[in-house]
mmCIF file of C-alpha atoms in Angstrom:
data_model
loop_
_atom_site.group_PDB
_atom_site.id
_atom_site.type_symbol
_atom_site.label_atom_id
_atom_site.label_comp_id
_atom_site.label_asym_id
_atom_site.label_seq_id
_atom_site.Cartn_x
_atom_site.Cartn_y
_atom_site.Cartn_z
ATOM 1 C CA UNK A 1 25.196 63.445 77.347
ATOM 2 C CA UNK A 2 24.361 66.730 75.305
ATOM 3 C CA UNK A 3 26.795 69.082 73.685
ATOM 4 C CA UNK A 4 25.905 72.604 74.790
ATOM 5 C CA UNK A 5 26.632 75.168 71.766
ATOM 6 C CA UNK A 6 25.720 79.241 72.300
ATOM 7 C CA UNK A 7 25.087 80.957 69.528
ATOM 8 C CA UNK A 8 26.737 84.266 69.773
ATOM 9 C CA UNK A 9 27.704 87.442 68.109
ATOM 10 C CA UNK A 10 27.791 90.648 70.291
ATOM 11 C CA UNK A 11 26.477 92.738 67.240
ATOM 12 C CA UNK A 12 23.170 92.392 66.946
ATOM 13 C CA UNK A 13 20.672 91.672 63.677
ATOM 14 C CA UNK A 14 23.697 89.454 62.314
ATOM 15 C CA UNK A 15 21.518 85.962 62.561
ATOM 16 C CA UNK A 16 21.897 84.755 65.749
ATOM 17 C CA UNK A 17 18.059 83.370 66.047
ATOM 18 C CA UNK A 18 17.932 82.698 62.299
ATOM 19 C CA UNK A 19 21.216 80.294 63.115
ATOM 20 C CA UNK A 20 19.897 78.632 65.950
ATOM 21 C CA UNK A 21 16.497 78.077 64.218
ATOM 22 C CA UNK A 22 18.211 76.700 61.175
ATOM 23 C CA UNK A 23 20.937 74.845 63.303
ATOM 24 C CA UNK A 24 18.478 73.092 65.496
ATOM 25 C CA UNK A 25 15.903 72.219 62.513
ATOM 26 C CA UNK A 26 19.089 70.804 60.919
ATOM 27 C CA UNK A 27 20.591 68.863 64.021
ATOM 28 C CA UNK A 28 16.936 67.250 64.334
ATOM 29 C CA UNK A 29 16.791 66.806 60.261
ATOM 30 C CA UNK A 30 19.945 64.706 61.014
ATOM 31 C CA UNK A 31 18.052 62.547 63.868
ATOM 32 C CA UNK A 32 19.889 64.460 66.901
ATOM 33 C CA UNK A 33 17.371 65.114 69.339
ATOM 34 C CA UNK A 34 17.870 69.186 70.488
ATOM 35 C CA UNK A 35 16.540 72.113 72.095
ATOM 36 C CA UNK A 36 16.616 75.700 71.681
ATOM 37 C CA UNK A 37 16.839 78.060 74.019
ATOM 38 C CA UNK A 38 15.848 81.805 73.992
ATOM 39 C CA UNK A 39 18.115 83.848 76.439
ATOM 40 C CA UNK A 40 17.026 87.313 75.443
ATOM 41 C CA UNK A 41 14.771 87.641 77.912
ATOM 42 C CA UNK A 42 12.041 90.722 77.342
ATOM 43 C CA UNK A 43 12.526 90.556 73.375
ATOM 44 C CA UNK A 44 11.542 87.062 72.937
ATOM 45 C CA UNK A 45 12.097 86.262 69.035
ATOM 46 C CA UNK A 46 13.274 82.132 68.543
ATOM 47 C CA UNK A 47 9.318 81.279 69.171
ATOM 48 C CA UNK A 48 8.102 83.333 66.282
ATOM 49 C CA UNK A 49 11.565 82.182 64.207
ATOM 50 C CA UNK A 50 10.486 78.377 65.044
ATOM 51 C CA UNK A 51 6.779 79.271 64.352
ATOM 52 C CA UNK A 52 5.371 78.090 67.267
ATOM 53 C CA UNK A 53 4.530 81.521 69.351
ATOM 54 C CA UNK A 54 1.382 80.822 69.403
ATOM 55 C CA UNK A 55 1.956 78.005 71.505
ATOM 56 C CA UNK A 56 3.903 79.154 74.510
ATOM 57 C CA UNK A 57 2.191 78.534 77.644
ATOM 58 C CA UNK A 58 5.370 78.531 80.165
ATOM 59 C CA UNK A 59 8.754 79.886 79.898
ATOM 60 C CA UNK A 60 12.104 79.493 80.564
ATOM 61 C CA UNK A 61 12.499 81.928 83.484
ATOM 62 C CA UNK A 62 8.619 80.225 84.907
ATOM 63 C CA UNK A 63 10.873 77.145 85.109
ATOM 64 C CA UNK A 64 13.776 79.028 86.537
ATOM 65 C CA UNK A 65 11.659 80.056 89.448
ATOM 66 C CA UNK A 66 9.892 77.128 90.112
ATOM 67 C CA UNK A 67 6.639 78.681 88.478
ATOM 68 C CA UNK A 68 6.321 75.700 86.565
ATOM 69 C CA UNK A 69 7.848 72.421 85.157
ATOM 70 C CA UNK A 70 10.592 72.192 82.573
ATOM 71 C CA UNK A 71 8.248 69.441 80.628
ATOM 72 C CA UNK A 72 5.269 72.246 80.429
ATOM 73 C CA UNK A 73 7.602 74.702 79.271
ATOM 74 C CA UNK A 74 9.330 73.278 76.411
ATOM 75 C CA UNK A 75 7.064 73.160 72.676
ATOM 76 C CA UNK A 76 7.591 70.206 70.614
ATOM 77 C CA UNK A 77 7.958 71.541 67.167
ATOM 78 C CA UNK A 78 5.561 69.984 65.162
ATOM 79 C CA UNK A 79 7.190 69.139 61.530
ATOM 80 C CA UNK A 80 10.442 67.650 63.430
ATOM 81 C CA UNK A 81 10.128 65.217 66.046
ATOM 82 C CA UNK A 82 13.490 65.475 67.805
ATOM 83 C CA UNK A 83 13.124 69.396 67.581
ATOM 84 C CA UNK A 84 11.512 71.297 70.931
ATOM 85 C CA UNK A 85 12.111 75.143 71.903
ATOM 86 C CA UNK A 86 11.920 76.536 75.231
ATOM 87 C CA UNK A 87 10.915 80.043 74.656
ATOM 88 C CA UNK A 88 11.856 82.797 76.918
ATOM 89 C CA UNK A 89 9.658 85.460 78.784
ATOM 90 C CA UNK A 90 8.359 88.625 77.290
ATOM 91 C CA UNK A 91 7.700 90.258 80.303
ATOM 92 C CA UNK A 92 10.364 90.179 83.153
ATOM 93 C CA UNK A 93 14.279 91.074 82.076
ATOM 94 C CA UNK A 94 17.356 89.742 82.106
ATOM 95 C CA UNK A 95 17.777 89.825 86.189
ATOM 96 C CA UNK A 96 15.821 86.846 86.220
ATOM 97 C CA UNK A 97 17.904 84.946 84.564
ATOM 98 C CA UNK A 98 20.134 83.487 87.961
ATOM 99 C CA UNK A 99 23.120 81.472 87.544
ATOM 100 C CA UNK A 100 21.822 78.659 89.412
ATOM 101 C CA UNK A 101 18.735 78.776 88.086
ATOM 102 C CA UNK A 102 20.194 78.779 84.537
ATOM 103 C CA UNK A 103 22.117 75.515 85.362
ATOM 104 C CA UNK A 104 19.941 73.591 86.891
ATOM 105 C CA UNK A 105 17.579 74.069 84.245
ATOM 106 C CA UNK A 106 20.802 72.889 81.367
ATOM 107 C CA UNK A 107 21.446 69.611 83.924
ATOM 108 C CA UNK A 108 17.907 68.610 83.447
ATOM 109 C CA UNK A 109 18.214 69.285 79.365
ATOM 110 C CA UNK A 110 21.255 67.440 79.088
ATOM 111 C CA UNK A 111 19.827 64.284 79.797
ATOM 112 C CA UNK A 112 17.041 64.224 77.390
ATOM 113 C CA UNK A 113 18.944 65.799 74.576
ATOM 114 C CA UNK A 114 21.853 65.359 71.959
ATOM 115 C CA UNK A 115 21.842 69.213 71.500
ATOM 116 C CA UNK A 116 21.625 72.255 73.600
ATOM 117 C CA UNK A 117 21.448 75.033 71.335
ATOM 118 C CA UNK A 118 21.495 78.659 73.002
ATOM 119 C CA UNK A 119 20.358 81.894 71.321
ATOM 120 C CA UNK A 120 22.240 84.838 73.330
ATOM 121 C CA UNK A 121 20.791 88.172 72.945
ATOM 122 C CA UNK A 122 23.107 90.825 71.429
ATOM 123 C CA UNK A 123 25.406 92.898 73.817
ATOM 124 C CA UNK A 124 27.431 91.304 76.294
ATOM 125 C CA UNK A 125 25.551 91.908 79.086
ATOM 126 C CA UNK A 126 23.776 89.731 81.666
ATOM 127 C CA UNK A 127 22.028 87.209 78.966
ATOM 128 C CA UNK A 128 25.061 86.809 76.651
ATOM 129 C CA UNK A 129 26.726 86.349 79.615
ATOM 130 C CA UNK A 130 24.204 83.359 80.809
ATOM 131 C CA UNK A 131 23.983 82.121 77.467
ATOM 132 C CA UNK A 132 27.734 81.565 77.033
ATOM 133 C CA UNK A 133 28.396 80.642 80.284
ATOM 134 C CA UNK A 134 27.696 76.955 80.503
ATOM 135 C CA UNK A 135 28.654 76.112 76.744
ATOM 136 C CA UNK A 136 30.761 73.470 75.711
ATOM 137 C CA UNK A 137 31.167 75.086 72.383
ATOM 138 C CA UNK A 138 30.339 78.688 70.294
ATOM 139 C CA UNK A 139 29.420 79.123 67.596
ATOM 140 C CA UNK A 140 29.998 83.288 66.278
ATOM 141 C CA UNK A 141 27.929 84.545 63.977
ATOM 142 C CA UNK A 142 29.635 86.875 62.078
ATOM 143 C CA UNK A 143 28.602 89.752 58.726
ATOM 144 C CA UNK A 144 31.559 90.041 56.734
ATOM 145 C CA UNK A 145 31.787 93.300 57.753
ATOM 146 C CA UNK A 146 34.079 95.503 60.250
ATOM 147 C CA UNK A 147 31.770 96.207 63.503
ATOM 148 C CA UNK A 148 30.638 92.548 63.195
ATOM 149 C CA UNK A 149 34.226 91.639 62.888
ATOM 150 C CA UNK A 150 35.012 93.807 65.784
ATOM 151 C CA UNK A 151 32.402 93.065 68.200
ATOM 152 C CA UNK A 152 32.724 89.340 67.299
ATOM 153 C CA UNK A 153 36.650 89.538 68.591
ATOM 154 C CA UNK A 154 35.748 90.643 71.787
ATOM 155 C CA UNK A 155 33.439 87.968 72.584
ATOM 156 C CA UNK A 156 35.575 84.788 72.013
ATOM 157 C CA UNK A 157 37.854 87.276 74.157
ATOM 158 C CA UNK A 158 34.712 86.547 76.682
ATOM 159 C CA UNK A 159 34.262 82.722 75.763
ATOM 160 C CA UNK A 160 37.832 82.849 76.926
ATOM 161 C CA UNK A 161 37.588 84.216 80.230
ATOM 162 C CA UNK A 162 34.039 84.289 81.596
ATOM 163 C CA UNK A 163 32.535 81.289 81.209
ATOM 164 C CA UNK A 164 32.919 78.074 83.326
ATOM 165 C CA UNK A 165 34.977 76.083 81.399
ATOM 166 C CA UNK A 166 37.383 78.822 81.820
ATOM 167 C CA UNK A 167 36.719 79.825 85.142
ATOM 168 C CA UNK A 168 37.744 76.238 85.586
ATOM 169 C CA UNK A 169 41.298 76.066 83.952
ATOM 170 C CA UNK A 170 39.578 74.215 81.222
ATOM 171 C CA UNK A 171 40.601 76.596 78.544
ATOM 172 C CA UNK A 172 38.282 78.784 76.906
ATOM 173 C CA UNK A 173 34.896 77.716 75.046
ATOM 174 C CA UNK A 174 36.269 76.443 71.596
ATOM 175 C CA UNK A 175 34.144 79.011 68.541
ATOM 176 C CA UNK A 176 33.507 78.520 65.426
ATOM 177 C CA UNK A 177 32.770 81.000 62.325
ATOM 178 C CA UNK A 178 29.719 81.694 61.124
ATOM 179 C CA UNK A 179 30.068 83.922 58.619
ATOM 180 C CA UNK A 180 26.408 84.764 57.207
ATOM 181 C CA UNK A 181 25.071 87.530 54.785
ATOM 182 C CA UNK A 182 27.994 86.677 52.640
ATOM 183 C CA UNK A 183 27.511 88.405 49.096
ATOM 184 C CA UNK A 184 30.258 86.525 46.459
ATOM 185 C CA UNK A 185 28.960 88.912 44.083
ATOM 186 C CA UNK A 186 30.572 91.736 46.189
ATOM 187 C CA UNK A 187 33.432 90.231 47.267
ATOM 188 C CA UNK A 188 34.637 89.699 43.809
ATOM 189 C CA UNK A 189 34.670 93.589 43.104
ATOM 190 C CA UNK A 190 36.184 93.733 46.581
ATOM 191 C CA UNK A 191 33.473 95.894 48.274
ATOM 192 C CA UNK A 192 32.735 93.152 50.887
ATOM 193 C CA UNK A 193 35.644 92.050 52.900
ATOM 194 C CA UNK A 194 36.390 87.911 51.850
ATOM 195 C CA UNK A 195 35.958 84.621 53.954
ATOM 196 C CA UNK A 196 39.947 84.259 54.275
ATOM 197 C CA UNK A 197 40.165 87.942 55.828
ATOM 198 C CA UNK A 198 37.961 87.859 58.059
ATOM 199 C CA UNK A 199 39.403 83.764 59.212
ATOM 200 C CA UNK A 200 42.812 85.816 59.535
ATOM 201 C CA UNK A 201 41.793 88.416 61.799
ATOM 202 C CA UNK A 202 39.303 86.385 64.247
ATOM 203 C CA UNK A 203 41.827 83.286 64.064
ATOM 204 C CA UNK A 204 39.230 80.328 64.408
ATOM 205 C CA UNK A 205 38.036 77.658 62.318
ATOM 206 C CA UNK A 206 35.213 77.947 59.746
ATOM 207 C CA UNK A 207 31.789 76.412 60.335
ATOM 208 C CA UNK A 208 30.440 77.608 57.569
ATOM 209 C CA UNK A 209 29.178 80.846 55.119
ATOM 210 C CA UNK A 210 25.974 81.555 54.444
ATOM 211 C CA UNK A 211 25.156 83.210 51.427
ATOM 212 C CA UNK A 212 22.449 86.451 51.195
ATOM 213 C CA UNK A 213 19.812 84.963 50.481
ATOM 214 C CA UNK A 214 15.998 86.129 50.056
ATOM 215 C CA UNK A 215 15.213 82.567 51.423
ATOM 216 C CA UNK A 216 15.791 83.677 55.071
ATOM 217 C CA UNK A 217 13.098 86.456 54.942
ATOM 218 C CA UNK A 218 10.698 84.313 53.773
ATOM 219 C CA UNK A 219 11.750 81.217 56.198
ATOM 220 C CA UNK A 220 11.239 83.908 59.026
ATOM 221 C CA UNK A 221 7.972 85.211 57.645
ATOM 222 C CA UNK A 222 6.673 81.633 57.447
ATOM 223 C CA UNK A 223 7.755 80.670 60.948
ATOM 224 C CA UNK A 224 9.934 77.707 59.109
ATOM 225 C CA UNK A 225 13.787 77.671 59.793
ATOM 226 C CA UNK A 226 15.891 78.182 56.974
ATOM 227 C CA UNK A 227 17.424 74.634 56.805
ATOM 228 C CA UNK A 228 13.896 73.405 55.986
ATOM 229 C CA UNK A 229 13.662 74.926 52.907
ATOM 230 C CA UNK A 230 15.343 72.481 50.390
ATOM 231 C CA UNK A 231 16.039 74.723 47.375
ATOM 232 C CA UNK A 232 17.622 77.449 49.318
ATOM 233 C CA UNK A 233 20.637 77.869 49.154
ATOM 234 C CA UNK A 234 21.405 79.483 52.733
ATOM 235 C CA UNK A 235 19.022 76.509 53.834
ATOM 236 C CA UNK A 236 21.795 73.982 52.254
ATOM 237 C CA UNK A 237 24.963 76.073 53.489
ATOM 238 C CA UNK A 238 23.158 75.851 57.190
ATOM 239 C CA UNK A 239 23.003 71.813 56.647
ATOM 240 C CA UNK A 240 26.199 72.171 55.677
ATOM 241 C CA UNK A 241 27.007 73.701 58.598
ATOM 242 C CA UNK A 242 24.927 71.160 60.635
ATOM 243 C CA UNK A 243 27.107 67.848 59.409
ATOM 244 C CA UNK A 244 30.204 70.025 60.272
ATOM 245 C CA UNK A 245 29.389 70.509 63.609
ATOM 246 C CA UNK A 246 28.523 67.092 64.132
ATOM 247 C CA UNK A 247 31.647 66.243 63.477
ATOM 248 C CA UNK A 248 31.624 65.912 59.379
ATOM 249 C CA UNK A 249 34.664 66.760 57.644
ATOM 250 C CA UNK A 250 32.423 68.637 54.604
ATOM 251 C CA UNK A 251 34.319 70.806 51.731
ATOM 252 C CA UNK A 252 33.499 74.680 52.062
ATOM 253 C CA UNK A 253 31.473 75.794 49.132
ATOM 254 C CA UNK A 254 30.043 79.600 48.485
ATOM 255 C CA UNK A 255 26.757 78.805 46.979
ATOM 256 C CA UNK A 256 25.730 81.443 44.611
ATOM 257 C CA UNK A 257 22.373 83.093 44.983
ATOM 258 C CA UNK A 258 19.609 81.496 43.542
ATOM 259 C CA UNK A 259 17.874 82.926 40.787
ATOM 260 C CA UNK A 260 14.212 82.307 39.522
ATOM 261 C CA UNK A 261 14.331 80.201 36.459
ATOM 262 C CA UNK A 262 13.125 81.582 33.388
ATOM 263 C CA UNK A 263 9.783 79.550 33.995
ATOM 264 C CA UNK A 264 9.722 80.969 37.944
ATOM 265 C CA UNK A 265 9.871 84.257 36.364
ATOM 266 C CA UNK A 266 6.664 83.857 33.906
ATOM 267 C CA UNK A 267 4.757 80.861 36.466
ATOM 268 C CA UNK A 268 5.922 83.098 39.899
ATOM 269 C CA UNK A 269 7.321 79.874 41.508
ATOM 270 C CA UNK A 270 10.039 82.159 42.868
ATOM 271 C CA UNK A 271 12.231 81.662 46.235
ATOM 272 C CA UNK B 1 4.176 90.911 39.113
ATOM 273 C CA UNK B 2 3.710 87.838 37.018
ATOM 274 C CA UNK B 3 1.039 86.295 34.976
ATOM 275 C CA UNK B 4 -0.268 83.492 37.672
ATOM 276 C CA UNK B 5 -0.091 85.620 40.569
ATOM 277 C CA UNK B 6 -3.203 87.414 39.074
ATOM 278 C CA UNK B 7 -4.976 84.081 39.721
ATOM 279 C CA UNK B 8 -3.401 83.078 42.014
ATOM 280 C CA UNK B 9 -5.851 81.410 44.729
ATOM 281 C CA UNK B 10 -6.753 82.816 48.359
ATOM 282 C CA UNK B 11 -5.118 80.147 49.717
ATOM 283 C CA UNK B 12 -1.437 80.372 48.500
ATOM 284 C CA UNK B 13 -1.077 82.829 50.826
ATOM 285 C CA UNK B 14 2.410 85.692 50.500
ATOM 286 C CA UNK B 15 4.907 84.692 52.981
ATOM 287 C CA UNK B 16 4.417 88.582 53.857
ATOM 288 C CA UNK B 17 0.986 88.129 53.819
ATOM 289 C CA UNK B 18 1.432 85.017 56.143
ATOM 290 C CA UNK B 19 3.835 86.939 58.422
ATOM 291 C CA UNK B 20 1.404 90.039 58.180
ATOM 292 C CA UNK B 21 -1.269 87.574 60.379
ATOM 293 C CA UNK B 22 1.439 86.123 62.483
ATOM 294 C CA UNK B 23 1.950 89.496 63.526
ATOM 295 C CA UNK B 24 -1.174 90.704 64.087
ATOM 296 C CA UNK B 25 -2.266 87.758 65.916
ATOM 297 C CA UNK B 26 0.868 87.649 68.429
ATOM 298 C CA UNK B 27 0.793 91.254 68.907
ATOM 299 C CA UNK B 28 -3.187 91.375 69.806
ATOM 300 C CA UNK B 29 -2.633 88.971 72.594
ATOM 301 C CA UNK B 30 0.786 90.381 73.543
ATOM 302 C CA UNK B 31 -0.385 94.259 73.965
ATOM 303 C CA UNK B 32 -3.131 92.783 76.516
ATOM 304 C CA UNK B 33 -0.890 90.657 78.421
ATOM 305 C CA UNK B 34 2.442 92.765 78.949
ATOM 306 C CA UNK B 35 0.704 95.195 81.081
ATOM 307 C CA UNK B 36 -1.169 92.268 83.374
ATOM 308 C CA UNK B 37 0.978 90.177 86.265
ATOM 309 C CA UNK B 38 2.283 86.691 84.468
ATOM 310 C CA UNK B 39 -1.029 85.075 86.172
ATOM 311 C CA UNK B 40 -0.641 81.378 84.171
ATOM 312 C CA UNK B 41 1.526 79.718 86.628
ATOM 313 C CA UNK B 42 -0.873 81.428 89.546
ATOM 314 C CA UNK B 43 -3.936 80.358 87.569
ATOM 315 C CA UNK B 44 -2.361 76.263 86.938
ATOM 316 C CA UNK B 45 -1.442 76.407 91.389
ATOM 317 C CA UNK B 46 -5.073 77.263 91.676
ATOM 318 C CA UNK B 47 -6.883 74.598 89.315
ATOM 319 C CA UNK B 48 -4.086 71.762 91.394
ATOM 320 C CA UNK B 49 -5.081 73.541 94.810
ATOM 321 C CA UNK B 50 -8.735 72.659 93.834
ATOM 322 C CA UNK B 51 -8.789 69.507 92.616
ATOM 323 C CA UNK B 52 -6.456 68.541 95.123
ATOM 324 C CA UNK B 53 -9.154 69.468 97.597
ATOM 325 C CA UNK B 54 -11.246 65.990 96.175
ATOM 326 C CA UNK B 55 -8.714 63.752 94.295
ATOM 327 C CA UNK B 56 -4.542 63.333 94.920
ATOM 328 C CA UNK B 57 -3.151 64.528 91.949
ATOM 329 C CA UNK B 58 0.598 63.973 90.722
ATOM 330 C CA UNK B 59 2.405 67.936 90.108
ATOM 331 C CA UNK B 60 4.156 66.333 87.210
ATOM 332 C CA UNK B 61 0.864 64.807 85.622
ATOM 333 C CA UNK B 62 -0.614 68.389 84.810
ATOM 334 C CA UNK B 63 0.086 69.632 81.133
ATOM 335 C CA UNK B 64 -1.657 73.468 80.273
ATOM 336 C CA UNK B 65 -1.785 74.090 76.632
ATOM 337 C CA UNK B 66 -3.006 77.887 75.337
ATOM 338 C CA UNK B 67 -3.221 78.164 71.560
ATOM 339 C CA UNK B 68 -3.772 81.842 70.823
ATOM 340 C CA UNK B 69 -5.956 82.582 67.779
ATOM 341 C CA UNK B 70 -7.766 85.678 66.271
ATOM 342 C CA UNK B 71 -9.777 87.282 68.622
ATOM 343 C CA UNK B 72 -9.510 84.571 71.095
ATOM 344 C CA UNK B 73 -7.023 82.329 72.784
ATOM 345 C CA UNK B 74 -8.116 78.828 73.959
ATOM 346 C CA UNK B 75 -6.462 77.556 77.470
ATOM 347 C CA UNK B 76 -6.328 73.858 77.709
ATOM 348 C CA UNK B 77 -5.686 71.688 81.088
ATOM 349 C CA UNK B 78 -5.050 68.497 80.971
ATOM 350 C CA UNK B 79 -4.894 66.748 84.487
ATOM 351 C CA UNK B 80 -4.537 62.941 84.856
ATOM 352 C CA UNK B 81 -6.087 61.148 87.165
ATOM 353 C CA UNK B 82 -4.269 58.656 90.067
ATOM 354 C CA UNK B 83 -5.604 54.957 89.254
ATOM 355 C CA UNK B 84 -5.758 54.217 85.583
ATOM 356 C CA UNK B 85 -8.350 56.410 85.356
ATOM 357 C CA UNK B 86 -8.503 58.508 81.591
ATOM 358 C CA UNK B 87 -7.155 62.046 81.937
ATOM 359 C CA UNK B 88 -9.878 64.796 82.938
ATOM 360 C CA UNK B 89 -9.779 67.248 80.254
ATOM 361 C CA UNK B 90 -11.394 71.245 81.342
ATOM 362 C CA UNK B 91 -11.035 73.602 78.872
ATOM 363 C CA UNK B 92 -11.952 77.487 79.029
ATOM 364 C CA UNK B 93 -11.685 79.996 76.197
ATOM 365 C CA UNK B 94 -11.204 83.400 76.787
ATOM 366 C CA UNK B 95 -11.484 86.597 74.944
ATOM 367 C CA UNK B 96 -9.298 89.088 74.678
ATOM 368 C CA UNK B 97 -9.628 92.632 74.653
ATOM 369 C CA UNK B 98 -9.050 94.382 71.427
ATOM 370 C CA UNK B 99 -5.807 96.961 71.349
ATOM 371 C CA UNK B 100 -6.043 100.388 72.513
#
C-alpha cells in the first residue's frame, strides 16, 4: 500500500518541482517504486524537471476523464526503473481537476506503487487544494525567508483542516520541513534567518535543508533531478532527505557549498 | 572562461546550451498545439473504432507513444493483436508548423 506525500509550499518558485523531482529520483535510487504527479494543471513543469517532456502522450486530467488509460499516461523514466511521472495537461485548467476523478485515479496508483509523490502548484487554490487533499503526509518546502515562512504557516493551517484525513477526525496531514535555498554563509553574519528559527515559528519536524547550490540549475537545465547528481551537495542533502522520510533516523548536516577545485578551475570540470 | 573550454568538443554540450534546445524544441511543438482541441485521445478512439471494424481488439492492449523532435514529432501506435499474434505496429510522423 503506497504512502501518499504532497509536496507543498503556498509561495511559489521555493522548489516544490525541484523537491519532488529530487525526492522521487531518490525514493527510486533507494529501490521504492514511485510516481510523480503534476497538479498544476495549465503550467505543466515536473515533465521538463524529470526530462522526459518530450515524451508525454496522455495526461493526468485525459485519465481523469476517461480520455485515456492511467497505463498510457504515466512515462517510465528511463535512467531509474522504479521511477514513472504522470505529467499534467498544458491546456485545460485547474476545473478539471474533480475530486472524484482525482481519487480514483490515487486508488489505482496506490496499488502499483511504494510512493505517491504530489507536486501542488503554488497558491492555495483549487490544485493545492487537490494535491493536498488525499495525502497521507506533507512535506513544506520552505526559503528561509519571511513570506515563505508566512505563506508556509498557513498551509499546514490547510493540511489541518481541508483535507480528508481531517475532514475525517483523523487529525491533520502530518508536514515536514523542507527548508531549501539555505545559504550558511549568510546565516552566520545573520542576514538569512537560521534553521532553528524558522523550526520555532512553523513548529514541525525537520526533513531536511538544502543548501544553495548551482547544482540545481544545472540538474533542471539537464532534465536530471538533483539527487542524481552525486557530487552535489543539494543532490546529497535531498538523499538525505529521502532515507529520512523513509523512515531513517539520519543526523542533520548543513553541507557547505561546493567549490571548484583548484584543478576544476584551470581543467573547467566545474559543478 | 578556462583553458579547456576553448577546446572543448561539440559534444560536451553547456547545460544552458542543453536547456537552450530543450526549450526550443518543447516550445515549437507547444505554440502549435495550445491553440488546437487536445485531438490525441480523439485521434487513439478513431484508430480502435477502425480496427475494431476487422479484428476484436482489447482497450487496454493499445499503447500511443509521440516523441517530439526538431521540426517533427513522431506518433507511435502500438496495438496488439487477440491470439498470440505479434503486436501490429503503424507509425505516422507529422510535421509541425513553424512558430508565428
Amino acid at each position: 500500500m503506497a504512502k501518499t506525500i504532497v509536496i507543498t509550499s503556498g509561495k511559489g518558485g521555493v522548489g516544490k518541482t525541484t523537491s519532488t523531482a529530487a525526492l522521487g529520483a531518490g525514493l527510486a535510487m533507494a529501490g521504492k517504486k514511485t510516481v510523480v504527479i503534476d497538479f498544476d494543471v495549465g503550467l505543466r513543469n515536473l515533465d521538463m524537471i524529470m526530462g522526459c517532456e518530450r515524451r508525454v502522450v496522455f495526461d493526468f486530467i485525459n485519465v481523469i476523464h476517461g480520455e485515456a488509460k492511467l497505463k498510457q499516461a504515466l512515462i517510465k523514466d528511463k535512467r531509474l526503473e522504479n521511477l514513472a511521472v504522470l505529467p499534467t495537461s498544458q491546456t485545460r485548467d485547474k476545473d478539471a481537476l474533480t475530486r472524484d476523478g482525482v481519487e480514483k485515479v490515487m486508488e489505482e496508483l496506490r496499488d502499483e506503487f511504494d510512493y505517491i509523490l504530489c507536486d501542488s502548484p503554488a497558491g492555495i487554490e483549487r490544485g493545492a487544494h487537490m494535491a493536498m487533499y488525499f495525502a497521507d503526509e506533507a512535506v513544506v518546502v520552505t526559503n528561509p525567508e519571511v513570506s515563505s515562512v508566512r505563506d508556509s504557516d498557513r498551509v499546514l493551517g490547510l493540511l489541518s483542516s481541508k483535507t480528508k484525513r481531517a475532514e475525517k477526525g483523523e487529525g491533520p496531514v502530518p508536514g515536514k520541513l523542507l527548508l531549501t535555498r539555505y545559504d550558511p554563509a549568510r546565516v552566520t553574519k545573520g542576514d538569512m534567518l537560521n534553521v532553528d528559527d524558522v523550526l520555532e515559528i512553523l513548529a514541525i519536524p525537520l526533513l531536511g535543508i538544502i543548501p544553495e547550490s548551482p547544482s540545481v540549475l544545472k540538474a533542471s537545465n539537464l532534465g536530471m533531478p538533483v539527487a542524481m547528481d552525486e557530487e552535489s551537495t543539494a543532490g546529497k542533502a535531498y538523499r538525505d532527505a529521502v532515507q529520512r522520510l523513509m523512515g531513517q533516523q539520519i543526523e542533520h548536516r548543513i553541507l557547505a557549498p561546493e567549490r571548484p577545485s583548484f584543478f576544476q578551475r584551470i581543467f573547467g570540470r566545474t559543478a | 572562461m578556462n583553458l579547456l573550454s576553448l577546446f572543448r568538443r561539440q559534444r560536451d554540450k553547456t547545460p544552458a546550451a542543453a536547456a537552450k534546445e530543450r526549450l526550443t524544441i518543447l516550445l515549437s511543438h507547444e505554440r502549435v498545439d495550445v491553440t488546437r482541441p487536445d485531438y490525441l485521445p480523439m485521434l487513439q478512439q478513431d484508430i480502435l473504432a477502425a480496427i475494431r471494424k476487422y479484428i476484436d481488439v482489447d482497450e487496454n492492449k493499445v499503447d500511443v507513444k509521440l516523441e517530439r523532435a526538431e521540426g517533427m514529432a513522431m506518433l507511435e501506435v502500438d496495438i496488439e493483436l487477440p491470439g498470440g499474434n505479434s503486436p501490429v505496429r503503424i507509425r505516422g510522423g507529422r510535421g509541425i508548423e513553424a512558430p508565428a
